[in-house]
Amino acid sequence: MQSMRWSAYYTAAWCAGVSILALSVFLVWKQRQEGSDIARVSVVNTAEVLATQVESSLDLADALLQSVGRRYRGDARRGSADSAQLAEEVRMEVQSYQPVSRVGMVNSNGQTVFNTALRTPFAQRIDASNLDYFQRARAGEKSLIYTEPLRSDATGEWTLTLARRVESKQGVFLGVVYATIPVRAIGKVFAHVGVGAQGSINMRTAALAQVVRCPELPGANSDIGNRNVSQTIQDLMRSKPGQTLYVYKAVAPIDSVERMYAYQKFDHSPFWMNVGRATADFDTAWRQTAVLLAALTLAMSAFLVWGARRLTRQHRDLEHRLREQSLAKRALHDSEQRFRRLFHDSPVALCVVTEAGVLTDRNRRFNLLFGYSPQELRTIDDWWRLAYPNADYRTEVLQSWNSAVASSVRDNTDIASIEYQVTCRNGGERTILISGLILGDGILATFVDITDRKMLEDGLVKLNAELEARVANRTAELQRSNRELEDFAYIASHDLKEPLRGLHNYASFLQEDYADKLDDAGKNYLERMQRLVERLTALIDGLLAYSRLGSVDLLRDAVAVDSVVDGVCQDLHVFLREHGVVLVRATPLPTIQCNALRVREVFQNLITNAAKYNDKPDKRVEIGCREGPVPVFYVRDNGIGIPAQHHEAIFRIFKRLHEQRKYGGGTGVGLTIVKKIIERHGGHIWLESVPNEGSTFYFTLSENP
Ligand code: ADP
């Protein structure tokens, strides 16, 4: 379809091109035809005019001959044939009979009586008795006799001779009067006639022997008297005999030039006037026109094809644009449809309000949610009135909505969501989150019903509050029971220590006072009992110390931790030396808010453990602090390390990872106390450890900021 339309332009262009070409060809043909017609008319007219002109000259010459003949007859009748006088008269007359050059008289014996070209009387009479015209005249030919062109023996010039029989009234042959016309003289007449550069004028006898040709041609072909004519005219004269005019086109055998020829027969003389115009002379105009028109046609065709191409391209562009436009239109339509569906099926209530305040559109959800019919709710004012029946609240809503719209227009944003209590058609109130979108010519308002969510939220808040109250109660209960437990532990351990001391004392008494009464086994049991009592005491002391921690308020001061550690190192100096431990103070320690005594306990415990749980020959304990939002203290050793699964357990009370006597013994209370002190400061403790490589205990002494 498309290509058909495209090709239509080309077809039109080609048709136009071909039409122009045809028109051009026609014009050229016409011009050529006209040229040919003009040439035809020209040769015909020229031939006719020249024939008439030459013939009238010949008629004049004939008139002269007749006049001379009459006078000769008169002389002959009178018997005084004074040819000398006649000759003199005629000589004078001849001059006014152009192109006749001379007139002569031959008597009945064939002897020349006079010749105007020669002086008379002749020294010797010229014999003309064997000349053709004399014999024909003597034989009785009464009309004018024309000879074939002859070359004069005397002058060497070509001439045409006209002769007439002179006879007495009784018809007795008296002689012949003749006139000689040099063919060149006739040719002179032709020389002034314009027949084009290569045109030709020929006068031929009835037998088609050339009398005169203009222009003269050099060479054999120019011979006067030749019968060298084209086959065309020979054929024409043969096929259409008796015509006085033949017009035709032929190539002249004499000079091989193509010409348009007219052969005009003389009216009453035995001659043909032949005028030819060369095709090349009259044919050039149409050739120039042809070249011009061809160029024009070519240019026009090129222009038309160019135009067609341009049109085709424009057409294609237009089609393309139209297609795109229709696609865009369809896309717009689809999108509009989608928007409509989206609008109407949206789970959110929507309505469109124009700038004039008319509610043009509302979706299903809107109708369902509020229940107002379109008739009730035509304008935004209807909405304000129905949805907010309380005048005070309505004023409040109007203010907040208008300011939300104003700031949305100002900031080029959506209208911010605001919560409103909306009264529905059934009188019920719902909590609605209203927001909007400024469109070109109005507002698309959205209504999200959050009544249920609100209720849920309220319930949740209440539940939370209840939960918090319950947690607070439980915590208080727990704290109380913890305190009671701590009190109990304190009282219990305190009270336990009393009988234990007794047990220890009595065991000592037994050992001191009854040593000799006890055998070795008894002594051994007693020793064991004493060790157990000591251990129990130590355990109870630990418990006591632990429980005491909970009951005492933690007082804090700005404490230079460095000096606290200095004190610990001093206290442990001997212990560390005995264990062969090198103590490294890696970084300076900061001054922080804490309880100096308790922090001292922490460092003492950790450093002691670091020294105790180490089986390396060069024991090393490093103390330092990593600065940060909260300083992180650390105590690092290259000791036995702690497997990962015990990293929590070691902080439990009485938890030890080794048998009682190994690594210098212990109660398993130290780290529990350390943890409690740190937690009471608001900090926490953790460790990194690789078995057989060492452990690092990290701790902070305040809450994270
Ligand atoms: P103890 O009185 O037994 O030292 P702790 O509460 O101080 O009690 O330590 C609990 C247990 O944690 C120890 O018995 C020991 O097994 C392990 N422990 C503590 N510190 C280290 C340490 N630096 N390297 C290896 N093990 C340790």
XYZ file of C-alpha atoms and ligand atoms in Angstrom:
732
model
C 0.000 0.000 0.000
C 2.737 2.354 1.066
C 5.112 1.501 -1.721
C 2.208 1.891 -4.139
C 1.641 5.404 -2.953
C 5.330 6.183 -3.062
C 5.608 4.874 -6.573
C 2.595 7.014 -7.534
C 4.795 10.070 -7.092
C 7.462 8.494 -9.226
C 4.884 7.401 -11.759
C 3.482 10.930 -11.887
C 6.990 12.317 -12.205
C 7.842 9.851 -14.953
C 4.544 10.529 -16.713
C 5.202 14.248 -16.582
C 8.757 13.625 -17.788
C 7.542 11.439 -20.623
C 4.857 14.017 -21.520
C 7.457 16.751 -21.633
C 9.638 14.513 -23.731
C 6.743 13.723 -26.055
C 5.866 17.401 -26.289
C 9.483 18.241 -26.994
C 9.701 15.548 -29.651
C 6.471 16.837 -31.155
C 7.735 20.415 -31.123
C 11.007 19.383 -32.687
C 9.203 17.262 -35.224
C 6.854 20.152 -35.903
C 9.711 22.567 -36.275
C 11.493 20.179 -38.539
C 8.322 19.725 -40.494
C 7.831 23.454 -40.691
C 11.438 23.900 -41.728
C 10.897 21.302 -44.367
C 7.643 22.974 -45.491
C 9.300 26.365 -45.653
C 12.154 24.886 -47.628
C 9.631 23.226 -49.902
C 7.676 26.447 -50.467
C 10.912 28.345 -50.869
C 12.320 26.031 -53.546
C 8.998 25.818 -55.354
C 8.555 29.591 -55.376
C 12.150 30.266 -56.329
C 12.043 27.747 -59.131
C 8.804 29.201 -60.416
C 10.010 32.799 -60.225
C 13.332 31.962 -61.862
C 11.677 29.900 -64.574
C 9.337 32.783 -65.315
C 12.191 35.246 -65.264
C 14.428 33.189 -67.567
C 11.548 32.359 -69.825
C 10.593 36.001 -70.195
C 14.224 36.719 -71.187
C 13.975 33.956 -73.740
C 10.638 35.383 -74.933
C 12.296 38.762 -75.346
C 15.119 37.148 -77.280
C 12.495 35.371 -79.386
C 10.752 38.672 -79.991
C 14.041 40.113 -81.197
C 14.590 37.108 -83.462
C 11.126 37.486 -84.933
C 11.689 41.210 -85.469
C 15.069 40.568 -87.150
C 13.523 37.782 -89.273
C 10.704 40.049 -90.391
C 13.117 42.751 -91.394
C 15.325 40.255 -93.200
C 12.280 38.987 -95.098
C 11.341 42.544 -95.933
C 14.829 43.175 -97.253
C 14.717 39.946 -99.194
C 11.361 40.879 -100.700
C 12.641 44.235 -101.795
C 15.614 42.478 -103.236
C 18.025 44.713 -101.409
C 19.437 42.418 -98.949
C 21.612 44.946 -97.243
C 22.608 42.746 -94.551
C 25.272 45.120 -93.417
C 22.764 47.723 -92.420
C 20.523 45.172 -90.740
C 23.465 43.785 -88.911
C 24.338 47.235 -87.702
C 20.788 47.846 -86.511
C 20.577 44.562 -84.748
C 23.981 45.039 -83.131
C 22.621 48.141 -81.554
C 19.433 46.440 -80.458
C 21.094 43.400 -78.999
C 22.642 45.447 -76.238
C 19.233 45.999 -74.720
C 18.296 42.300 -74.925
C 20.242 40.864 -72.065
C 21.286 38.101 -71.728
C 21.497 37.738 -75.549
C 25.116 38.272 -76.532
C 24.757 38.244 -80.273
C 22.295 37.676 -83.063
C 23.137 36.191 -86.395
C 21.489 35.498 -89.715
C 22.077 32.472 -91.944
C 20.753 32.488 -95.450
C 18.881 29.651 -97.050
C 22.184 28.162 -98.212
C 23.483 27.915 -94.754
C 25.882 30.832 -95.195
C 26.065 33.288 -92.331
C 24.795 36.632 -93.524
C 25.837 38.521 -90.460
C 26.710 38.038 -86.867
C 26.452 41.006 -84.552
C 29.605 39.898 -82.862
C 31.572 40.040 -86.084
C 32.261 42.815 -88.439
C 30.485 42.562 -91.775
C 30.940 41.988 -94.519
C 32.741 38.812 -93.689
C 35.931 38.069 -95.352
C 34.759 34.593 -95.583
C 31.223 33.486 -95.066
C 30.760 30.968 -92.277
C 28.961 27.833 -93.236
C 26.200 26.890 -90.823
C 24.416 24.505 -93.079
C 25.276 21.464 -91.056
C 24.239 22.943 -87.765
C 21.345 21.295 -86.086
C 19.117 24.373 -85.745
C 19.660 25.306 -89.461
C 18.725 21.895 -90.626
C 15.677 21.786 -88.343
C 14.546 25.241 -89.593
C 15.169 24.387 -93.205
C 13.229 21.177 -92.621
C 10.235 23.362 -91.760
C 10.214 23.680 -87.943
C 8.346 26.923 -87.429
C 8.536 27.339 -83.731
C 11.461 28.675 -81.818
C 14.334 26.243 -81.941
C 16.524 25.806 -78.857
C 19.813 24.084 -79.090
C 21.546 22.081 -76.425
C 24.269 24.085 -74.662
C 27.210 24.351 -76.978
C 30.713 25.397 -76.551
C 31.706 28.070 -78.951
C 34.726 27.103 -81.011
C 35.596 30.726 -81.392
C 35.298 31.947 -77.781
C 35.289 28.681 -75.862
C 32.250 29.874 -73.965
C 29.143 27.829 -73.383
C 26.136 29.155 -75.063
C 22.547 28.440 -75.765
C 21.276 29.171 -79.205
C 17.733 30.196 -80.037
C 16.839 30.047 -83.692
C 13.843 30.804 -85.863
C 13.065 29.944 -89.488
C 12.638 32.976 -91.715
C 10.320 32.445 -94.662
C 8.484 34.435 -97.232
C 4.810 35.034 -97.011
C 4.423 32.139 -99.342
C 6.385 29.958 -96.997
C 9.616 29.842 -98.958
C 12.600 29.228 -96.714
C 14.727 32.318 -96.557
C 17.128 31.480 -93.834
C 17.539 31.233 -90.105
C 17.891 33.969 -87.556
C 19.580 32.951 -84.338
C 20.509 34.443 -81.004
C 23.301 33.275 -78.801
C 22.916 33.466 -75.075
C 25.975 32.732 -72.906
C 24.920 30.474 -70.106
C 27.031 32.479 -67.706
C 24.780 35.461 -68.366
C 21.791 33.415 -67.247
C 23.803 32.233 -64.280
C 24.356 35.832 -63.241
C 20.653 36.170 -62.667
C 20.723 33.141 -60.356
C 23.712 34.390 -58.432
C 21.610 36.953 -56.634
C 19.018 34.468 -55.463
C 19.458 33.277 -51.871
C 19.085 29.511 -51.526
C 21.308 28.971 -48.481
C 24.977 28.167 -48.180
C 24.691 24.793 -49.854
C 21.682 25.479 -52.023
C 21.796 25.089 -55.778
C 20.015 26.464 -58.829
C 20.041 24.516 -62.018
C 18.590 25.191 -65.360
C 18.258 22.088 -67.475
C 16.984 21.372 -70.883
C 13.923 19.207 -71.437
C 16.323 16.291 -71.782
C 17.762 17.273 -68.388
C 21.101 18.434 -69.791
C 22.521 21.096 -67.580
C 22.366 24.599 -69.021
C 23.628 26.511 -66.074
C 24.287 25.818 -62.446
C 24.697 28.246 -59.662
C 26.987 28.118 -57.872
C 29.351 26.689 -60.412
C 31.039 23.505 -59.416
C 34.603 22.770 -60.239
C 35.510 19.446 -61.804
C 33.979 17.153 -64.310
C 30.536 17.295 -62.742
C 30.274 20.956 -63.515
C 30.373 20.325 -67.236
C 27.558 22.079 -68.907
C 25.416 19.656 -70.743
C 25.849 16.862 -68.271
C 22.806 14.815 -67.376
C 23.948 13.917 -63.983
C 20.657 13.987 -62.048
C 19.505 11.921 -59.117
C 17.727 8.662 -59.579
C 14.855 10.110 -57.548
C 13.866 12.699 -60.153
C 14.389 10.247 -62.976
C 12.029 7.825 -61.218
C 9.568 10.603 -60.443
C 9.431 11.826 -64.002
C 9.010 8.319 -65.201
C 6.318 7.370 -62.722
C 4.451 10.661 -62.866
C 4.999 11.936 -66.401
C 3.453 15.160 -67.598
C 3.800 17.067 -64.304
C 5.161 20.580 -64.506
C 6.438 20.546 -60.939
C 8.267 17.875 -59.003
C 9.246 18.422 -55.398
C 11.376 15.860 -53.627
C 14.295 15.312 -51.349
C 17.402 13.598 -52.630
C 21.123 13.435 -52.374
C 22.645 15.184 -55.368
C 24.978 12.823 -57.227
C 26.990 15.794 -58.323
C 28.155 16.894 -54.844
C 26.569 14.330 -52.515
C 24.581 16.997 -50.611
C 21.043 16.201 -49.540
C 18.621 18.842 -50.664
C 14.977 19.649 -51.014
C 14.488 20.125 -54.751
C 11.822 21.667 -56.893
C 11.821 20.910 -60.605
C 9.719 23.534 -62.323
C 9.003 23.079 -65.993
C 9.199 26.295 -68.080
C 5.841 27.365 -69.272
C 6.488 27.102 -72.995
C 10.209 26.615 -73.294
C 11.913 23.212 -73.217
C 13.664 23.835 -69.923
C 13.416 22.871 -66.328
C 14.331 25.149 -63.484
C 15.704 23.175 -60.635
C 16.137 24.859 -57.244
C 17.489 22.961 -54.213
C 17.966 23.934 -50.594
C 20.381 21.824 -48.574
C 18.784 19.968 -45.677
C 21.717 21.072 -43.575
C 20.772 24.712 -44.174
C 17.183 24.568 -43.070
C 17.492 21.619 -40.707
C 19.724 23.214 -38.101
C 17.069 25.179 -36.275
C 15.204 22.077 -35.199
C 18.451 20.480 -34.136
C 19.231 23.402 -31.858
C 15.702 23.290 -30.522
C 16.048 19.549 -30.038
C 19.246 19.989 -28.050
C 17.648 22.775 -26.034
C 14.485 20.818 -25.404
C 16.436 17.660 -24.585
C 18.418 19.588 -22.010
C 15.216 21.147 -20.719
C 13.483 17.767 -20.609
C 16.419 16.265 -18.824
C 16.472 19.095 -16.305
C 12.704 18.939 -15.869
C 12.802 15.168 -15.450
C 15.597 15.435 -12.920
C 13.632 18.129 -11.139
C 10.471 16.020 -11.222
C 12.271 12.928 -9.944
C 13.903 15.026 -7.262
C 10.485 16.452 -6.410
C 8.971 12.979 -6.364
C 11.708 11.767 -4.080
C 11.183 14.721 -1.810
C 7.452 14.230 -1.828
C 7.882 10.534 -1.162
C 10.135 11.277 1.752
C 7.732 13.880 3.098
C 4.890 11.471 2.576
C 6.752 8.776 4.448
C 7.593 11.205 7.248
C 4.001 12.269 7.405
C 2.811 8.691 7.517
C 5.360 7.929 10.174
C 4.225 10.897 12.197
C 0.610 9.943 11.715
C 1.357 6.391 12.818
C 3.180 7.674 15.850
C 0.369 10.055 16.574
C -2.191 7.292 16.335
C -0.035 5.078 18.551
C 0.308 7.907 21.057
C -3.423 8.470 20.857
C -4.087 4.812 21.525
C -1.554 4.814 24.363
C -3.271 7.882 25.787
C -6.621 6.232 25.453
C -5.323 3.039 27.089
C -3.719 5.019 29.848
C -6.934 6.952 30.358
C -8.834 3.678 30.541
C -6.326 2.313 32.998
C -6.555 5.454 35.055
C -10.374 5.228 35.026
C -10.259 1.609 36.157
C -7.634 2.395 38.707
C -9.648 5.344 39.900
C -12.909 3.471 40.189
C -11.542 0.183 41.525
C -9.041 1.772 43.856
C -9.293 0.471 47.446
C -8.691 4.074 48.499
C -11.615 6.485 48.335
C -10.971 9.143 45.686
C -12.739 12.200 44.361
C -11.906 14.993 41.939
C -12.730 18.587 42.791
C -12.485 21.260 40.130
C -11.076 24.693 40.708
C -14.653 25.976 40.886
C -15.279 23.557 43.765
C -17.438 21.047 41.877
C -17.064 17.340 42.700
C -16.872 15.947 39.193
C -15.869 12.417 39.977
C -15.860 10.017 42.903
C -15.012 6.354 42.944
C -16.891 3.350 44.281
C -14.952 3.260 47.511
C -15.773 6.927 48.164
C -19.492 6.280 47.776
C -19.290 3.162 49.934
C -17.259 4.821 52.650
C -19.272 7.981 53.106
C -22.667 6.951 51.698
C -23.560 10.396 50.289
C -25.338 10.368 46.938
C -23.988 12.480 44.068
C -27.094 14.675 44.366
C -26.338 15.420 48.016
C -22.679 15.996 47.376
C -22.327 18.264 44.397
C -19.774 20.778 45.583
C -16.964 21.042 48.062
C -19.211 23.240 50.211
C -21.698 20.355 50.449
C -18.791 18.240 51.672
C -17.714 20.672 54.362
C -21.315 20.993 55.556
C -22.155 17.282 55.602
C -18.849 15.754 56.614
C -18.199 18.214 59.417
C -21.584 19.171 60.909
C -19.972 20.699 63.995
C -19.289 24.340 63.045
C -16.212 24.743 65.281
C -14.611 21.570 64.065
C -15.480 22.523 60.484
C -13.653 25.842 60.859
C -10.642 23.980 62.228
C -10.698 21.472 59.352
C -11.084 24.210 56.741
C -8.105 26.068 58.132
C -5.810 23.054 58.217
C -6.889 21.857 54.757
C -6.463 25.295 53.158
C -3.022 25.721 54.639
C -2.037 22.202 53.486
C -3.196 23.068 49.938
C -1.361 26.410 50.043
C 1.931 24.847 51.110
C 1.535 22.095 48.526
C 1.092 24.720 45.784
C 4.016 26.707 47.115
C 6.396 23.740 47.433
C 5.051 21.926 44.379
C 4.413 18.781 46.404
C 1.459 16.561 47.196
C -1.019 17.804 49.776
C 0.195 16.389 53.087
C -1.967 13.742 54.784
C -4.039 15.060 57.647
C -6.277 13.078 59.963
C -9.918 14.198 60.183
C -13.053 12.940 61.894
C -15.550 12.639 59.068
C -19.289 12.218 59.611
C -20.829 9.713 57.202
C -24.336 9.608 55.724
C -25.438 7.086 58.390
C -24.326 9.489 61.124
C -21.304 7.399 62.094
C -17.933 9.051 62.519
C -14.820 7.699 60.898
C -11.196 8.670 61.196
C -9.984 9.510 57.715
C -6.508 10.379 56.491
C -7.077 12.943 53.743
C -4.413 13.995 51.286
C -4.425 15.155 47.698
C -2.726 15.777 44.434
C -2.919 19.127 42.669
C -3.976 18.481 39.070
C -3.911 21.060 36.306
C -7.449 22.167 36.896
C -8.358 20.848 40.316
C -7.484 18.437 43.079
C -7.560 14.664 43.289
C -8.385 14.029 46.950
C -7.620 10.676 48.571
C -9.363 9.340 51.683
C -7.855 6.504 53.669
C -10.097 5.101 56.366
C -7.912 4.529 59.392
C -10.697 4.090 61.934
C -9.918 0.397 62.512
C -6.198 0.984 62.538
C -6.681 3.781 64.993
C -8.710 1.532 67.232
C -6.067 -1.131 67.035
C -3.363 1.418 67.740
C -5.236 2.702 70.746
C -5.678 -0.865 71.989
C -2.004 -1.479 71.451
C -1.010 1.630 73.349
C -3.236 0.543 76.221
C -1.815 -2.951 76.106
C 1.691 -1.571 76.087
C 1.012 0.580 79.059
C -0.436 -2.415 80.877
C 2.558 -4.510 79.914
C 4.968 -1.851 81.037
C 3.126 -1.590 84.369
C 3.287 -5.355 84.725
C 6.979 -5.445 83.882
C 7.610 -2.651 86.359
C 5.715 -4.619 89.005
C 7.615 -7.772 88.228
C 10.905 -5.941 88.231
C 10.104 -4.406 91.567
C 9.086 -7.825 92.817
C 12.233 -9.338 91.440
C 14.365 -6.615 92.926
C 12.676 -7.158 96.225
C 13.129 -10.902 96.076
C 16.736 -10.385 94.920
C 17.352 -8.121 97.827
C 15.690 -10.643 100.143
C 17.869 -13.349 98.596
C 20.967 -11.227 99.033
C 19.905 -10.431 102.601
C 19.263 -14.100 103.146
C 22.621 -15.062 101.659
C 24.323 -12.460 103.773
C 22.524 -13.509 106.943
C 22.906 -17.193 106.140
C 26.603 -16.938 105.390
C 27.151 -14.696 108.340
C 25.314 -17.112 110.611
C 27.037 -20.124 109.000
C 30.431 -18.690 109.749
C 29.746 -18.901 113.502
C 29.369 -22.721 113.737
C 32.114 -23.130 111.165
C 34.522 -21.203 113.309
C 33.508 -23.536 116.183
C 34.108 -26.573 113.997
C 37.489 -25.259 113.020
C 38.421 -24.517 116.616
C 37.392 -27.947 117.814
C 39.272 -29.629 115.055
C 42.348 -27.639 116.087
C 41.838 -28.665 119.665
C 41.609 -32.300 118.633
C 44.760 -31.992 116.631
C 46.662 -30.224 119.357
C 45.351 -32.029 122.479
C 44.640 -35.580 121.180
C 47.291 -35.984 118.650
C 48.935 -38.783 120.525
C 45.645 -40.676 120.920
C 44.869 -40.631 117.221
C 46.444 -43.015 114.772
C 47.626 -41.785 111.401
C 44.304 -42.395 109.691
C 42.510 -40.383 112.357
C 45.007 -37.557 112.011
C 44.569 -37.633 108.249
C 40.797 -37.400 108.514
C 41.162 -34.541 110.915
C 43.434 -32.667 108.517
C 41.032 -33.220 105.704
C 38.154 -32.004 107.822
C 40.104 -28.861 108.658
C 40.854 -28.202 104.995
C 37.193 -28.655 104.133
C 36.225 -26.264 106.898
C 38.716 -23.719 105.555
C 37.367 -24.144 102.118
C 33.786 -23.773 103.265
C 34.835 -20.627 105.107
C 36.410 -19.278 101.991
C 33.279 -20.095 100.025
C 31.070 -18.437 102.570
C 33.376 -15.412 102.581
C 33.030 -15.192 98.862
C 29.295 -15.483 99.065
C 29.304 -12.859 101.751
C 31.386 -10.527 99.694
C 29.135 -11.096 96.705
C 25.906 -10.548 98.594
C 27.345 -7.502 100.259
C 27.886 -5.959 96.873
C 24.152 -5.838 96.139
C 23.163 -4.218 99.383
C 25.649 -1.346 99.434
C 25.041 1.798 97.385
C 27.717 2.416 94.750
C 29.365 5.787 95.282
C 31.254 7.234 92.319
C 34.059 9.746 92.017
C 36.424 10.929 89.345
C 39.024 8.211 89.633
C 42.390 8.036 87.886
C 42.299 4.368 86.946
C 46.064 4.407 86.338
C 46.726 5.048 90.043
C 44.196 2.362 91.027
C 46.133 -0.155 88.943
C 49.396 1.146 90.429
C 48.033 0.234 93.879
C 46.993 -3.240 92.748
C 50.410 -3.885 91.225
C 52.041 -2.868 94.450
C 49.829 -5.199 96.481
C 50.483 -8.070 94.088
C 54.148 -7.340 93.709
C 55.376 -10.376 95.678
C 52.749 -12.672 94.215
C 53.650 -11.691 90.695
C 57.335 -12.071 91.299
C 56.796 -15.563 92.775
C 54.890 -16.530 89.645
C 57.570 -15.014 87.421
C 55.106 -12.708 85.690
C 56.140 -9.676 83.628
C 53.538 -6.937 83.929
C 53.180 -4.590 80.965
C 51.332 -1.266 81.129
C 50.490 -0.914 77.444
C 48.658 2.416 77.507
C 47.931 5.116 80.052
C 44.539 4.634 81.683
C 42.020 7.479 81.840
C 40.271 9.180 84.710
C 36.609 8.220 84.866
C 33.602 8.365 87.164
C 33.619 5.140 89.201
C 33.974 3.549 92.604
C 37.730 3.295 93.203
C 37.537 0.442 95.742
C 35.391 -1.767 93.522
C 37.434 -1.053 90.403
C 40.504 -1.991 92.352
C 38.805 -5.306 93.190
C 38.104 -5.839 89.477
C 41.747 -5.298 88.418
C 43.032 -7.367 91.343
C 40.868 -10.333 90.385
C 41.662 -10.156 86.674
C 45.428 -9.677 87.164
C 45.541 -12.514 89.721
C 43.711 -14.857 87.341
C 45.979 -13.787 84.456
C 49.013 -14.684 86.548
C 47.506 -17.899 87.991
C 46.175 -19.562 84.863
C 49.412 -19.467 82.988
C 51.807 -22.370 82.388
C 54.187 -20.572 80.034
C 57.864 -20.107 81.091
C 57.696 -16.346 80.337
C 54.411 -15.271 81.712
C 53.200 -11.925 80.576
C 50.263 -9.782 81.677
C 49.331 -6.649 79.741
C 47.014 -3.905 81.042
C 45.662 -1.215 78.785
C 42.689 0.750 77.506
C 41.150 1.361 74.081
C 39.889 4.916 73.785
C 36.450 5.465 72.281
C 33.092 6.908 73.205
C 33.450 4.712 76.292
C 36.925 3.567 77.381
C 37.377 -0.189 77.078
C 39.857 -1.561 79.632
C 41.562 -4.849 79.108
C 43.781 -7.374 80.912
C 45.626 -9.715 78.547
C 47.685 -12.824 79.340
C 49.549 -15.454 77.401
C 48.182 -18.214 79.628
C 46.228 -21.405 79.183
C 43.222 -19.770 77.509
C 39.546 -20.621 77.921
C 37.544 -22.781 75.476
C 34.723 -20.792 73.831
C 31.959 -22.926 75.358
C 33.005 -21.753 78.848
C 33.086 -18.023 78.097
C 29.728 -17.527 79.818
C 30.003 -20.149 82.517
C 33.117 -18.735 84.125
C 31.084 -15.760 85.348
C 28.708 -18.000 87.314
C 29.296 -18.213 91.060
C 31.519 -21.068 92.269
C 32.205 -22.104 88.661
C 35.743 -23.373 88.195
C 37.124 -25.110 85.151
C 39.770 -27.102 87.018
C 40.047 -29.404 89.950
C 40.367 -27.750 93.290
C 44.118 -27.826 93.773
C 45.245 -27.046 90.289
C 46.573 -23.524 89.443
C 46.743 -22.540 93.124
C 43.074 -23.294 93.907
C 40.197 -20.836 94.158
C 36.558 -20.464 95.052
C 35.072 -19.647 91.681
C 33.631 -16.410 93.031
C 36.180 -13.887 91.679
C 34.794 -13.397 88.162
C 31.188 -13.401 89.504
C 32.079 -10.470 91.722
C 33.969 -8.741 88.887
C 30.909 -9.034 86.659
C 28.576 -7.750 89.315
C 30.815 -4.698 90.036
C 31.057 -3.881 86.342
C 27.310 -4.233 85.821
C 26.605 -2.051 88.828
C 28.699 0.619 87.084
C 26.484 0.179 84.029
C 29.242 -1.476 82.025
C 29.761 -4.980 80.797
C 32.510 -7.575 80.492
C 33.475 -10.010 77.727
C 36.509 -11.945 76.667
C 38.460 -13.213 73.702
C 40.514 -16.305 74.231
C 42.411 -18.990 72.325
C 43.203 -22.159 74.316
C 46.944 -22.497 74.979
C 47.607 -19.004 73.636
C 45.974 -16.711 76.140
C 42.942 -14.663 77.084
C 41.945 -11.004 77.019
C 39.225 -9.756 79.368
C 37.599 -6.491 78.172
C 35.290 -4.323 80.272
C 33.656 -0.932 80.344
C 32.632 1.006 83.412
C 29.740 3.057 82.121
C 26.769 2.645 79.857
C 27.264 3.113 76.162
C 26.422 6.706 75.207
P 38.881 -18.864 90.928
O 38.816 -18.487 92.317
O 38.726 -20.290 90.625
O 39.971 -18.192 90.218
P 37.284 -17.164 89.291
O 35.836 -16.792 89.364
O 38.224 -16.047 89.387
O 37.526 -18.241 90.366
O 37.503 -17.921 87.944
C 36.657 -18.926 87.502
C 37.384 -19.868 86.629
O 37.695 -19.250 85.368
C 38.699 -20.257 87.102
O 38.581 -21.406 88.013
C 39.516 -20.606 85.873
O 39.223 -21.968 85.574
C 38.927 -19.711 84.877
N 39.767 -18.546 84.672
C 39.623 -17.340 85.205
N 40.549 -16.457 84.705
C 41.320 -17.182 83.831
C 42.437 -16.869 82.974
N 42.986 -15.636 82.944
N 42.941 -17.857 82.185
C 42.410 -19.105 82.220
N 41.346 -19.427 82.958
C 40.813 -18.496 83.791
